[in-house]
PDB file of C-alpha atoms and ligand atoms in Angstrom:
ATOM      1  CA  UNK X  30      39.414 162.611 282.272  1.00 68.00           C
ATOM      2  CA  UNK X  31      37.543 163.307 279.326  1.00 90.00           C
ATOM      3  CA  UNK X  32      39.086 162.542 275.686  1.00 96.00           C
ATOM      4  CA  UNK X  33      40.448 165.012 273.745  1.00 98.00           C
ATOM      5  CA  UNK X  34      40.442 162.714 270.125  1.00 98.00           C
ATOM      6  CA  UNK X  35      38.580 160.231 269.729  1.00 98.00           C
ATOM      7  CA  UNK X  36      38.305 158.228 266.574  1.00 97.00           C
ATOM      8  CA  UNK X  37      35.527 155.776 266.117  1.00 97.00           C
ATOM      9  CA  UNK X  38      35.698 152.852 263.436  1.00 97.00           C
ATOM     10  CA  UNK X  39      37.993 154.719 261.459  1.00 97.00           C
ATOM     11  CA  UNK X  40      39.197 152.963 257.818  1.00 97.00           C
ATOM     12  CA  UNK X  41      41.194 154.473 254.781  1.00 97.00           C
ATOM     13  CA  UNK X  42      42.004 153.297 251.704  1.00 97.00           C
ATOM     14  CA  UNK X  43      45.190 154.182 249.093  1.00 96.00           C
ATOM     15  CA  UNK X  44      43.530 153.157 245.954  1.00 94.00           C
ATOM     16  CA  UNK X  45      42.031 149.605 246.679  1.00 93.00           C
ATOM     17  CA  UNK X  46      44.669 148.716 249.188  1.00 95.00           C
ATOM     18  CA  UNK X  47      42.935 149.028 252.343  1.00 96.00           C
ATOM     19  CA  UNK X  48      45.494 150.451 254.738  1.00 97.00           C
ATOM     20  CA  UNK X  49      43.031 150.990 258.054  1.00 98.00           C
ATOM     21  CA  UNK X  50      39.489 149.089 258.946  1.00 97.00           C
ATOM     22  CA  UNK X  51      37.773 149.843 261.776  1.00 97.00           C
ATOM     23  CA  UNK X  52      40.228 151.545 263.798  1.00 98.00           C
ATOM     24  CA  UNK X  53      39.407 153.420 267.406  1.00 98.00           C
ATOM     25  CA  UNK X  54      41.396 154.921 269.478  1.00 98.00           C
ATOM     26  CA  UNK X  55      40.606 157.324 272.314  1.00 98.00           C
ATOM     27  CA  UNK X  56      43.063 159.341 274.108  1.00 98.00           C
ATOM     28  CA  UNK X  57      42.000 161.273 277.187  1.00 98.00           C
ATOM     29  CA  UNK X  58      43.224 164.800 277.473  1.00 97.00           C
ATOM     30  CA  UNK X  59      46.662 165.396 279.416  1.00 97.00           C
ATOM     31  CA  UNK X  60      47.811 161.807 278.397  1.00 98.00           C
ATOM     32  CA  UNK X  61      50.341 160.140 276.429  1.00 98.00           C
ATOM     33  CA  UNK X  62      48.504 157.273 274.179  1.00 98.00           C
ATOM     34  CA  UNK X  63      51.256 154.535 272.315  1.00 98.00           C
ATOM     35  CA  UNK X  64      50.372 153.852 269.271  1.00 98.00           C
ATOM     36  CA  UNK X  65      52.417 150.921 268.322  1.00 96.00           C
ATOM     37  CA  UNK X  66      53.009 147.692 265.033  1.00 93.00           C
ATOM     38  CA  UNK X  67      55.786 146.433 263.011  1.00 90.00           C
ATOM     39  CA  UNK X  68      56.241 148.329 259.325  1.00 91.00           C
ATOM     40  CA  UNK X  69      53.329 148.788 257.317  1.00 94.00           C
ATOM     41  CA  UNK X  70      50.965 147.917 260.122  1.00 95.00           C
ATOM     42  CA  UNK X  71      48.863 151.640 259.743  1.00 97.00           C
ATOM     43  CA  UNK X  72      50.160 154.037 262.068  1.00 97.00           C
ATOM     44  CA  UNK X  73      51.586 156.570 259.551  1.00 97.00           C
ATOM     45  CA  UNK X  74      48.210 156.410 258.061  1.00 98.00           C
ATOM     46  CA  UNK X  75      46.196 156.786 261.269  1.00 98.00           C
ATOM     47  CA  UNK X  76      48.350 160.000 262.102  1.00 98.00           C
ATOM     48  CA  UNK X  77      47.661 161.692 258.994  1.00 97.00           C
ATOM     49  CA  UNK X  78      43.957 160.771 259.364  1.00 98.00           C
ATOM     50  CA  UNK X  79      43.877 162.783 262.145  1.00 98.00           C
ATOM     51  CA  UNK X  80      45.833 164.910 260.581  1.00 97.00           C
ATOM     52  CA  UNK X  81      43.449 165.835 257.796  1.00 97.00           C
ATOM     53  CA  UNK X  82      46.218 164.684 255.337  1.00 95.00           C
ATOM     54  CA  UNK X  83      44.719 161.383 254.305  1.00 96.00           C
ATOM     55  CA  UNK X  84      40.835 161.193 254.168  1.00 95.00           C
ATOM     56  CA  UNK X  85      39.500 158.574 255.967  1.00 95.00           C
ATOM     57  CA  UNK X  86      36.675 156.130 254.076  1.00 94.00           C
ATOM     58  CA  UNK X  87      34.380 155.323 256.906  1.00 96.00           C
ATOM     59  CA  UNK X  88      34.417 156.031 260.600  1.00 97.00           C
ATOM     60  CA  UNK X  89      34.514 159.777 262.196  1.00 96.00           C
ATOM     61  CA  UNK X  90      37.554 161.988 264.697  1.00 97.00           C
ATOM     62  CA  UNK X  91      35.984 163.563 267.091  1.00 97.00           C
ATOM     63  CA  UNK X  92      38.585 166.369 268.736  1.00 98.00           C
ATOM     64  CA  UNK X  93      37.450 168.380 271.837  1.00 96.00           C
ATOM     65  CA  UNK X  94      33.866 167.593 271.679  1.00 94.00           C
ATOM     66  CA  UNK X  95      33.038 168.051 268.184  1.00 95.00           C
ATOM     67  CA  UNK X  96      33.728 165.741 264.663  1.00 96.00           C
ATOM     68  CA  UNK X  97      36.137 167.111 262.634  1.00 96.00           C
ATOM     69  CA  UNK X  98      35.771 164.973 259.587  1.00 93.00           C
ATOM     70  CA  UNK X  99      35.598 166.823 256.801  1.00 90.00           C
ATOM     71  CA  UNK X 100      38.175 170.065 258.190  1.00 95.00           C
ATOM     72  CA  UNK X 101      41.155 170.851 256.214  1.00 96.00           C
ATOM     73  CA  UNK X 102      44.753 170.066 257.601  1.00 95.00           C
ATOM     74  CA  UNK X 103      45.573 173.163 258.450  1.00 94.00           C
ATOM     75  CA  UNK X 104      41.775 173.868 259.879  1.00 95.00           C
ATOM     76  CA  UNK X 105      43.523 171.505 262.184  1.00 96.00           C
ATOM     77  CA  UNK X 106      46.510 172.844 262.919  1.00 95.00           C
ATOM     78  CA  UNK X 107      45.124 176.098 263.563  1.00 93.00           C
ATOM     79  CA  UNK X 108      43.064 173.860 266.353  1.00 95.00           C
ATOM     80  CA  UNK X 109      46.212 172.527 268.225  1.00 96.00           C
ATOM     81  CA  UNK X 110      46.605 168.954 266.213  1.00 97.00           C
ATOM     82  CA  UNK X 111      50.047 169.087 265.397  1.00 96.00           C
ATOM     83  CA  UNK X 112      52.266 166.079 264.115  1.00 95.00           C
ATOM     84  CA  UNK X 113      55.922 165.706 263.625  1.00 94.00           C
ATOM     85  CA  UNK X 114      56.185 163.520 260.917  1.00 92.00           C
ATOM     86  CA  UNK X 115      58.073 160.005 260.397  1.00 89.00           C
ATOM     87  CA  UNK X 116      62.081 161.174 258.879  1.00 83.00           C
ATOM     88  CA  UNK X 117      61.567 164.360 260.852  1.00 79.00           C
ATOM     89  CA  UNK X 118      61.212 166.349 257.109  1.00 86.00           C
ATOM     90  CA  UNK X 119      62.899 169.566 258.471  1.00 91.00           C
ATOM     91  CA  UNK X 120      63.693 172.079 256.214  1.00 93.00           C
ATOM     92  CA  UNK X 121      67.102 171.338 255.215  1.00 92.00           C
ATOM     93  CA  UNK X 122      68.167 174.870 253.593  1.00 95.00           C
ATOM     94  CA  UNK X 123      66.774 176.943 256.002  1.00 95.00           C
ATOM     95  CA  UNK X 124      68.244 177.760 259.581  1.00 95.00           C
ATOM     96  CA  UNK X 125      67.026 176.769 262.953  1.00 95.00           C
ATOM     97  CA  UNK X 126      65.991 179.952 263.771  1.00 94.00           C
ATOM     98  CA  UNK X 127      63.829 180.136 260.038  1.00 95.00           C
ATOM     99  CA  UNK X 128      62.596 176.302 260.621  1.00 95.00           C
ATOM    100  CA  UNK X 129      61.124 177.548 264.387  1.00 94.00           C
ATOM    101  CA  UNK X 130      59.272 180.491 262.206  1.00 92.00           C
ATOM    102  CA  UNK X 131      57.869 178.087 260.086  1.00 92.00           C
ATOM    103  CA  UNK X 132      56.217 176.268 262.862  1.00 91.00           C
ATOM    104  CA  UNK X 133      54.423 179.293 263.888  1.00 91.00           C
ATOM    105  CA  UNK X 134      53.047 179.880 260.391  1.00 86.00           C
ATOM    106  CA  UNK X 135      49.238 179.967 261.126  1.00 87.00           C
ATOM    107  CA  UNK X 136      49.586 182.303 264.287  1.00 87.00           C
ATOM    108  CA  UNK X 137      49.214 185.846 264.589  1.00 86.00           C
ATOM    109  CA  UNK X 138      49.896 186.909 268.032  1.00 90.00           C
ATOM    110  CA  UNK X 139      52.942 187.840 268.056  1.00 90.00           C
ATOM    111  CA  UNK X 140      53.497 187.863 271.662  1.00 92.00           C
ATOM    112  CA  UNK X 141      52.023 184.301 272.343  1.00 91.00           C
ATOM    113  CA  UNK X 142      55.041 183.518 269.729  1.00 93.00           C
ATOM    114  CA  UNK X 143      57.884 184.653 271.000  1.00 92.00           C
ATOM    115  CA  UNK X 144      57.033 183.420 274.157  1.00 92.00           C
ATOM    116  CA  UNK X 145      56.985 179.895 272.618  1.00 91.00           C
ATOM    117  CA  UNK X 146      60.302 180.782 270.790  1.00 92.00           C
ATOM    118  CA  UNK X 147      61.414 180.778 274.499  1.00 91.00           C
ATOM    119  CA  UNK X 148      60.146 178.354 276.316  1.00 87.00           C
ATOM    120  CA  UNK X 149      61.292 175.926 272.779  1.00 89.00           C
ATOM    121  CA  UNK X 150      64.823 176.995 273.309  1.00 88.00           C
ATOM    122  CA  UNK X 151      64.982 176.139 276.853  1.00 85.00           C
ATOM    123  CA  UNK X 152      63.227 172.955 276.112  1.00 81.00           C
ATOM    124  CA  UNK X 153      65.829 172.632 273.989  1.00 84.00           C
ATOM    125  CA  UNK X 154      69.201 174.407 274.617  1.00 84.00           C
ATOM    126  CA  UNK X 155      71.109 172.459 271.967  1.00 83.00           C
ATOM    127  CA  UNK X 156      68.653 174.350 269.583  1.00 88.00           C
ATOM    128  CA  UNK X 157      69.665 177.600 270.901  1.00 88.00           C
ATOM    129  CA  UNK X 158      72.979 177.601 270.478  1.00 90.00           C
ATOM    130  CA  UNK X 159      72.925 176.980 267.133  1.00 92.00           C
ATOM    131  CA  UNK X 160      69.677 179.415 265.606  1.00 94.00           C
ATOM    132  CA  UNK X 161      71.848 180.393 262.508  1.00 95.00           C
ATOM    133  CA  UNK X 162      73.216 176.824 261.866  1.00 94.00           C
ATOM    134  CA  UNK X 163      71.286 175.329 258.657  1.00 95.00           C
ATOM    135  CA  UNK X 164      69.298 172.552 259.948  1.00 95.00           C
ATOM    136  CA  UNK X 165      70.656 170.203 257.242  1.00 95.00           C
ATOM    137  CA  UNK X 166      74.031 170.552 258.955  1.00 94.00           C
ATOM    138  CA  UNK X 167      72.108 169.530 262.506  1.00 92.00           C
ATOM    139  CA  UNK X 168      73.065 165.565 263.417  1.00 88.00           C
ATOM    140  CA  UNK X 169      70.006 163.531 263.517  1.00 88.00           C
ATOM    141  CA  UNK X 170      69.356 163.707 267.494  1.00 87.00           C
ATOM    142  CA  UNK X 171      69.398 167.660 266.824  1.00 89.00           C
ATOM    143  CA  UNK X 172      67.255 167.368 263.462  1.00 91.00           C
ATOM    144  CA  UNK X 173      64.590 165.268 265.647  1.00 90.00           C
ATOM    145  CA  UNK X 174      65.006 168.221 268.431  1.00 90.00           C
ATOM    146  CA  UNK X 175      64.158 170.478 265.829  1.00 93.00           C
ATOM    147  CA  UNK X 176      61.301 169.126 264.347  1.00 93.00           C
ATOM    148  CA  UNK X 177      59.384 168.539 268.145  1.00 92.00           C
ATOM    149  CA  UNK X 178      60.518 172.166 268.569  1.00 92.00           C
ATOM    150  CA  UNK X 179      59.023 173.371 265.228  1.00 93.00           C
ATOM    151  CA  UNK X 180      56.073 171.390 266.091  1.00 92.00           C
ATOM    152  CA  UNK X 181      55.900 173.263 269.306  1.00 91.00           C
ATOM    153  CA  UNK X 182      56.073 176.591 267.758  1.00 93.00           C
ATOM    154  CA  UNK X 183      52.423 175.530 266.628  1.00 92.00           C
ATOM    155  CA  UNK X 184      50.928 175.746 269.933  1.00 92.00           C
ATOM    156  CA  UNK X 185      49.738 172.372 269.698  1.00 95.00           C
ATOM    157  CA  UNK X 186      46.584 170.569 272.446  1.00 96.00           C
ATOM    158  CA  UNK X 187      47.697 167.307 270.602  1.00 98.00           C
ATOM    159  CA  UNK X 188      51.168 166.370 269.337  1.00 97.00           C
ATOM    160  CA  UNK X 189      51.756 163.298 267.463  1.00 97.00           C
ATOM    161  CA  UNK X 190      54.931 162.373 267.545  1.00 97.00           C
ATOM    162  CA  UNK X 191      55.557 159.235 264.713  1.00 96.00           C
ATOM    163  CA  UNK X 192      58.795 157.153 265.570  1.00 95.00           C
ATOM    164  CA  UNK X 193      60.748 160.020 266.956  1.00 93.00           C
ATOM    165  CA  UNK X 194      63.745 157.549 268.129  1.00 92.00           C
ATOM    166  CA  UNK X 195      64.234 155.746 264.406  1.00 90.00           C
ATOM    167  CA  UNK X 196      68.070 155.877 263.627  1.00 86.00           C
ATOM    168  CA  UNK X 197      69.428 157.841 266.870  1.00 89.00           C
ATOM    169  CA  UNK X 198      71.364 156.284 269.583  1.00 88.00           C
ATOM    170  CA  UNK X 199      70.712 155.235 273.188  1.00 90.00           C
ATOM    171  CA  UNK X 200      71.337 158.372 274.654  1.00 89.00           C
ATOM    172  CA  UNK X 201      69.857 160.382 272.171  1.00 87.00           C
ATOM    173  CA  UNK X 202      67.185 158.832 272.451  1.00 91.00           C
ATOM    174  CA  UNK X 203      66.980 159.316 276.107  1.00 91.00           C
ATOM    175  CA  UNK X 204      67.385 163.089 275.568  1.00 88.00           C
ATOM    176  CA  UNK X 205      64.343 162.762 273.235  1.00 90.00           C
ATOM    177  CA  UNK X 206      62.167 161.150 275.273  1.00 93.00           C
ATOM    178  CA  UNK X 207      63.050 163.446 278.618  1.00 91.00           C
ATOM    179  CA  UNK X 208      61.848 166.100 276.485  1.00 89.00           C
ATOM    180  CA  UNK X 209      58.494 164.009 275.853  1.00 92.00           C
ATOM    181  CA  UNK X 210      58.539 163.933 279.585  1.00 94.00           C
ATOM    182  CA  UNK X 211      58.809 167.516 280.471  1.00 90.00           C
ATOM    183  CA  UNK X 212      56.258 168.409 277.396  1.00 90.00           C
ATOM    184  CA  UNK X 213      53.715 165.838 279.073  1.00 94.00           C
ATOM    185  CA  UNK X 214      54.396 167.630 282.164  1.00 93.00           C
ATOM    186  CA  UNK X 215      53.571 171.108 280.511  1.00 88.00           C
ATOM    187  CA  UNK X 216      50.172 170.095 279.408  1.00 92.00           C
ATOM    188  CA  UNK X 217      50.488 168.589 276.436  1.00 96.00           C
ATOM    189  CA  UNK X 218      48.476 165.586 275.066  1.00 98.00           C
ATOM    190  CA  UNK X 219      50.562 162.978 273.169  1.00 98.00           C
ATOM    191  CA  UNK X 220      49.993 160.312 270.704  1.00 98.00           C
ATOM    192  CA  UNK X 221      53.258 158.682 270.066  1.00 98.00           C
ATOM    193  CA  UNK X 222      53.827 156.304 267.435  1.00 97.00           C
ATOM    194  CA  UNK X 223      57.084 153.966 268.288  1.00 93.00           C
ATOM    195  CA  UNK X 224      58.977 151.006 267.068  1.00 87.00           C
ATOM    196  CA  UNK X 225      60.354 150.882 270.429  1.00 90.00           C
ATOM    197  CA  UNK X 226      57.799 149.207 272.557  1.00 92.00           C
ATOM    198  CA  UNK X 227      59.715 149.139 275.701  1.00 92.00           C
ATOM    199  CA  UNK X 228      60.320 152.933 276.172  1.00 93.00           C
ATOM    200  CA  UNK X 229      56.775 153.801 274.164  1.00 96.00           C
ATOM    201  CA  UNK X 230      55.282 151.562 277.040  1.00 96.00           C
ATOM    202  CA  UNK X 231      57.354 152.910 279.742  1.00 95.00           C
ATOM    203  CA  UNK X 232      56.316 156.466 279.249  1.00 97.00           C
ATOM    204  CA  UNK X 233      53.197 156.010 277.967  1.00 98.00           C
ATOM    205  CA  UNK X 234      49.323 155.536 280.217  1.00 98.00           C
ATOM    206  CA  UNK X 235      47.633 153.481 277.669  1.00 98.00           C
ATOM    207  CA  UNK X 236      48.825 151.864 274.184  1.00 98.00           C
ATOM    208  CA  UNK X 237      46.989 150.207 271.296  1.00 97.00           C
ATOM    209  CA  UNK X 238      48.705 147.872 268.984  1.00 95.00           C
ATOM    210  CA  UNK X 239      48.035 147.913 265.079  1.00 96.00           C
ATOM    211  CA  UNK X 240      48.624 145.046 262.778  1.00 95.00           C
ATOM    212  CA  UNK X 241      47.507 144.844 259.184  1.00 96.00           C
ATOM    213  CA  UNK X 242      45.508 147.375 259.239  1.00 97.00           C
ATOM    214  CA  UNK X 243      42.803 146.977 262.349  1.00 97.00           C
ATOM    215  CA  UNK X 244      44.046 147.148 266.507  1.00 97.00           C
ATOM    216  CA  UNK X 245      44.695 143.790 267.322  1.00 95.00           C
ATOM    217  CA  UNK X 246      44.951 144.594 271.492  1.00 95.00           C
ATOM    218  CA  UNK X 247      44.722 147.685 273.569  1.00 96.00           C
ATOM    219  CA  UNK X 248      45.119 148.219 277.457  1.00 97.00           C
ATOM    220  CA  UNK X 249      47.350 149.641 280.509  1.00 98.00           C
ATOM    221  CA  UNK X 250      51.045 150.242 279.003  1.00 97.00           C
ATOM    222  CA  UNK X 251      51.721 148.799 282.168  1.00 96.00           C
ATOM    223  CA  UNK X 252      49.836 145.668 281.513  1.00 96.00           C
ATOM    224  CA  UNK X 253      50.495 145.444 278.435  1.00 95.00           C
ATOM    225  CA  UNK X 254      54.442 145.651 279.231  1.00 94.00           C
ATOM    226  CA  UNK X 255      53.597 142.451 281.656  1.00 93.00           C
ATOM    227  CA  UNK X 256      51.907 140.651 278.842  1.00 91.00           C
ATOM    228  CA  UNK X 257      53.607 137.098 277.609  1.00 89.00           C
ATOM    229  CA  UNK X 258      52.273 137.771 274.303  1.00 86.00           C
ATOM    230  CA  UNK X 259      53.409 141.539 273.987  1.00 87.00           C
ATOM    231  CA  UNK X 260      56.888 140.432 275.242  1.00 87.00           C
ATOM    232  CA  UNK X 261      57.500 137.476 272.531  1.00 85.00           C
ATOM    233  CA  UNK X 262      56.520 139.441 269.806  1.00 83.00           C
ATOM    234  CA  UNK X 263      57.212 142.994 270.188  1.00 81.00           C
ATOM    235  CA  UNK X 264      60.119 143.065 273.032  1.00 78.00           C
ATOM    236  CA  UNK X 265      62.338 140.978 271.644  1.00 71.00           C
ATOM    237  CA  UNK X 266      61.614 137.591 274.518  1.00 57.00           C
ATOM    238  CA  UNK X 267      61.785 137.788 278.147  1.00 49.00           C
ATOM    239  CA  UNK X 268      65.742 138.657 278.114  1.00 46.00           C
ATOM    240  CA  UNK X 269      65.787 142.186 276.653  1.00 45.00           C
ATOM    241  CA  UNK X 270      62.317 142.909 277.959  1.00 39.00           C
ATOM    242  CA  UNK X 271      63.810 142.633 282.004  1.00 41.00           C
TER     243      UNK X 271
HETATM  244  N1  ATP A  22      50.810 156.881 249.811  1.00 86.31           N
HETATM  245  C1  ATP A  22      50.568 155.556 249.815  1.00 86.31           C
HETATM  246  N2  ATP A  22      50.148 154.906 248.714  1.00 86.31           N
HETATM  247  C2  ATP A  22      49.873 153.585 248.724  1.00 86.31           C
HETATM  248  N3  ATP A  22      49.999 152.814 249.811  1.00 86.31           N
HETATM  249  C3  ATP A  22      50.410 153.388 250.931  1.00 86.31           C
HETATM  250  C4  ATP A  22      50.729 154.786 251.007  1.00 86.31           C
HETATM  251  N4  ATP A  22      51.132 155.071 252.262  1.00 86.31           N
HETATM  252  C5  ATP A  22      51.081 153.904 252.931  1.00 86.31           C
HETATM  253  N5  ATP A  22      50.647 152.899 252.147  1.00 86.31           N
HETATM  254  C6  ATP A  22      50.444 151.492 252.568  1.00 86.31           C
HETATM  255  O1  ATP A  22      49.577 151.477 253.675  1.00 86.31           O
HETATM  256  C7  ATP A  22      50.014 150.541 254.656  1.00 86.31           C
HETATM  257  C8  ATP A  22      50.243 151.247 255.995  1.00 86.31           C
HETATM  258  O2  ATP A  22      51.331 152.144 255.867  1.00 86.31           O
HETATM  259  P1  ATP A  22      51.800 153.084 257.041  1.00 86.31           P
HETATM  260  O3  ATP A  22      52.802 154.006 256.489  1.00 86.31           O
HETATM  261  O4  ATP A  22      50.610 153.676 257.690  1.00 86.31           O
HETATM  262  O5  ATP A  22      52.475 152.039 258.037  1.00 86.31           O
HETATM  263  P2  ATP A  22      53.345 152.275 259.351  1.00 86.31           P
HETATM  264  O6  ATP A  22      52.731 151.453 260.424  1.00 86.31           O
HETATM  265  O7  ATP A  22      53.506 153.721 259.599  1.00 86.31           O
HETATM  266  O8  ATP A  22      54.749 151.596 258.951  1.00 86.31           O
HETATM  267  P3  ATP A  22      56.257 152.023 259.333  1.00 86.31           P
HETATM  268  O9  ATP A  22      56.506 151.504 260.711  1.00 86.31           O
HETATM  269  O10 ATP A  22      57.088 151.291 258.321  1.00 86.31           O
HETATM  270  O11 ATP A  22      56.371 153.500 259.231  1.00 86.31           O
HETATM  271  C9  ATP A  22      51.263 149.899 254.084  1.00 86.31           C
HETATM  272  O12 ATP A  22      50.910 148.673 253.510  1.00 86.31           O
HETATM  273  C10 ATP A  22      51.723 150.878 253.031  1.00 86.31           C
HETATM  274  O13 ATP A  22      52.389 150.225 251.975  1.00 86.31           O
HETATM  275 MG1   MG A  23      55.098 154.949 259.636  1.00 86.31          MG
END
């Protein structure tokens, strides 16, 4: 499989707090890639790298065979990297139905959209009932829904997805990652950024772990999710990880 992103040796800085340094990732195209670290460890900042919202200080993204450093964010939207950021940032005073619209901002073909409108609300049937509903009135579970829908509505190659399970509940979780699922099994190339390192590793082919900054181990989810070392510090000992 070849890799649709790949960033090589990537490092950013806010001010002189160095937030990344020497950070690569690949992830090959049709896969889900974890991206995974306690608070603070970088992954925000490695999303919006790719993202074009942070500029990177050394390193290069390379995205479907060519580097992108350098394009703006919505240059890169426009090319199918779409994220749905940390907090889900809906737009509260706007509807469902308006919030979906917004997704599909930077497109023109009208057909291509509707037909995404579509396929988004049967994703996502919750959604559809409730197009006219303001989204600040949504519950959290539906909020997160909305804003991997409105992503959607971008037509993305590459969705990054950053901690959609913070704050909902077992089951809505569940929900939100069957609809990873069925998106992975659409097409879709994922890079999903969890604090939950038992499902992230469960649905995902290959993860990297970030601490302080720089990826401290990468590998198999699967081996990784056999790992001593992964299981002391990131699932909680053996007894929760079983
Ligand atoms: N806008 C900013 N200005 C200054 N420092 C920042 C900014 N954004 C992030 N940082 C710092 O960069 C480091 C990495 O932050 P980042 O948000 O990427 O971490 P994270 O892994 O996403 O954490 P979390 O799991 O809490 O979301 C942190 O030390 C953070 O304080
Ligand atoms: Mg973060």
């Amino acid at each position: 499989m070849s890799d649709l992103l790949e960033i090589g040796n990537i490092s950013a800085h806010y001010g002189r707090i160095q937030a990344l340094s020497g950070v690569s990732i690949r992830i090959p195209e049709g896969s889900i890639v974890a991206l995974l670290g306690s608070n603070g460890a970088g992954k925000t900042t490695t999303l919006n790298v790719i993202s074009g919202i942070e500029p990177n200080s050394a390193g290069s993204v390379r995205y479907a065979g060519s580097a992108i450093d350098g394009m703006a964010s919505d240059g890169r939207v426009r090319q199918g990297i779409v994220q749905v950021p940390e907090g889900r940032e809906v737009f509260r005073e706007m509807t469902v139905d308006e919030n979906l619209k917004m997704g599909a901002f930077l497109r023109r073909d009208k057909a291509g959209i509707r037909d995404d409108f579509d396929r988004v609300c049967t994703y996502l049937p919750r959604l559809k009932e409730r197009l006219q509903q303001k989204a600040a009135t949504l519950s959290g579970g539906e909020q997160q829904m909305l804003a991997m829908a409105r992503a959607l509505m971008a037509r993305p190659r590459l969705l990054m997805l950053d901690e959609p399970s913070m704050g909902l509940s077992p089951i809505l979780v569940q929900q939100i990652f069957a609809v990873v699922r069925q998106m992975h099994a659409d097409g879709l190339t994922i890079l999903l950024v969890e604090q939950n390192v038992k499902l992230a590793l469960g649905i995902s082919s290959y993860a990297y772990i970030l601490e302080n900054g720089e990826i401290v181990l990468e590998g198999a989810s699967g081996q990784l999710a056999d790992d001593p070392n992964v299981r002391r510090a990131y699932l909680g000992g053996l007894a929760e990880a079983t």
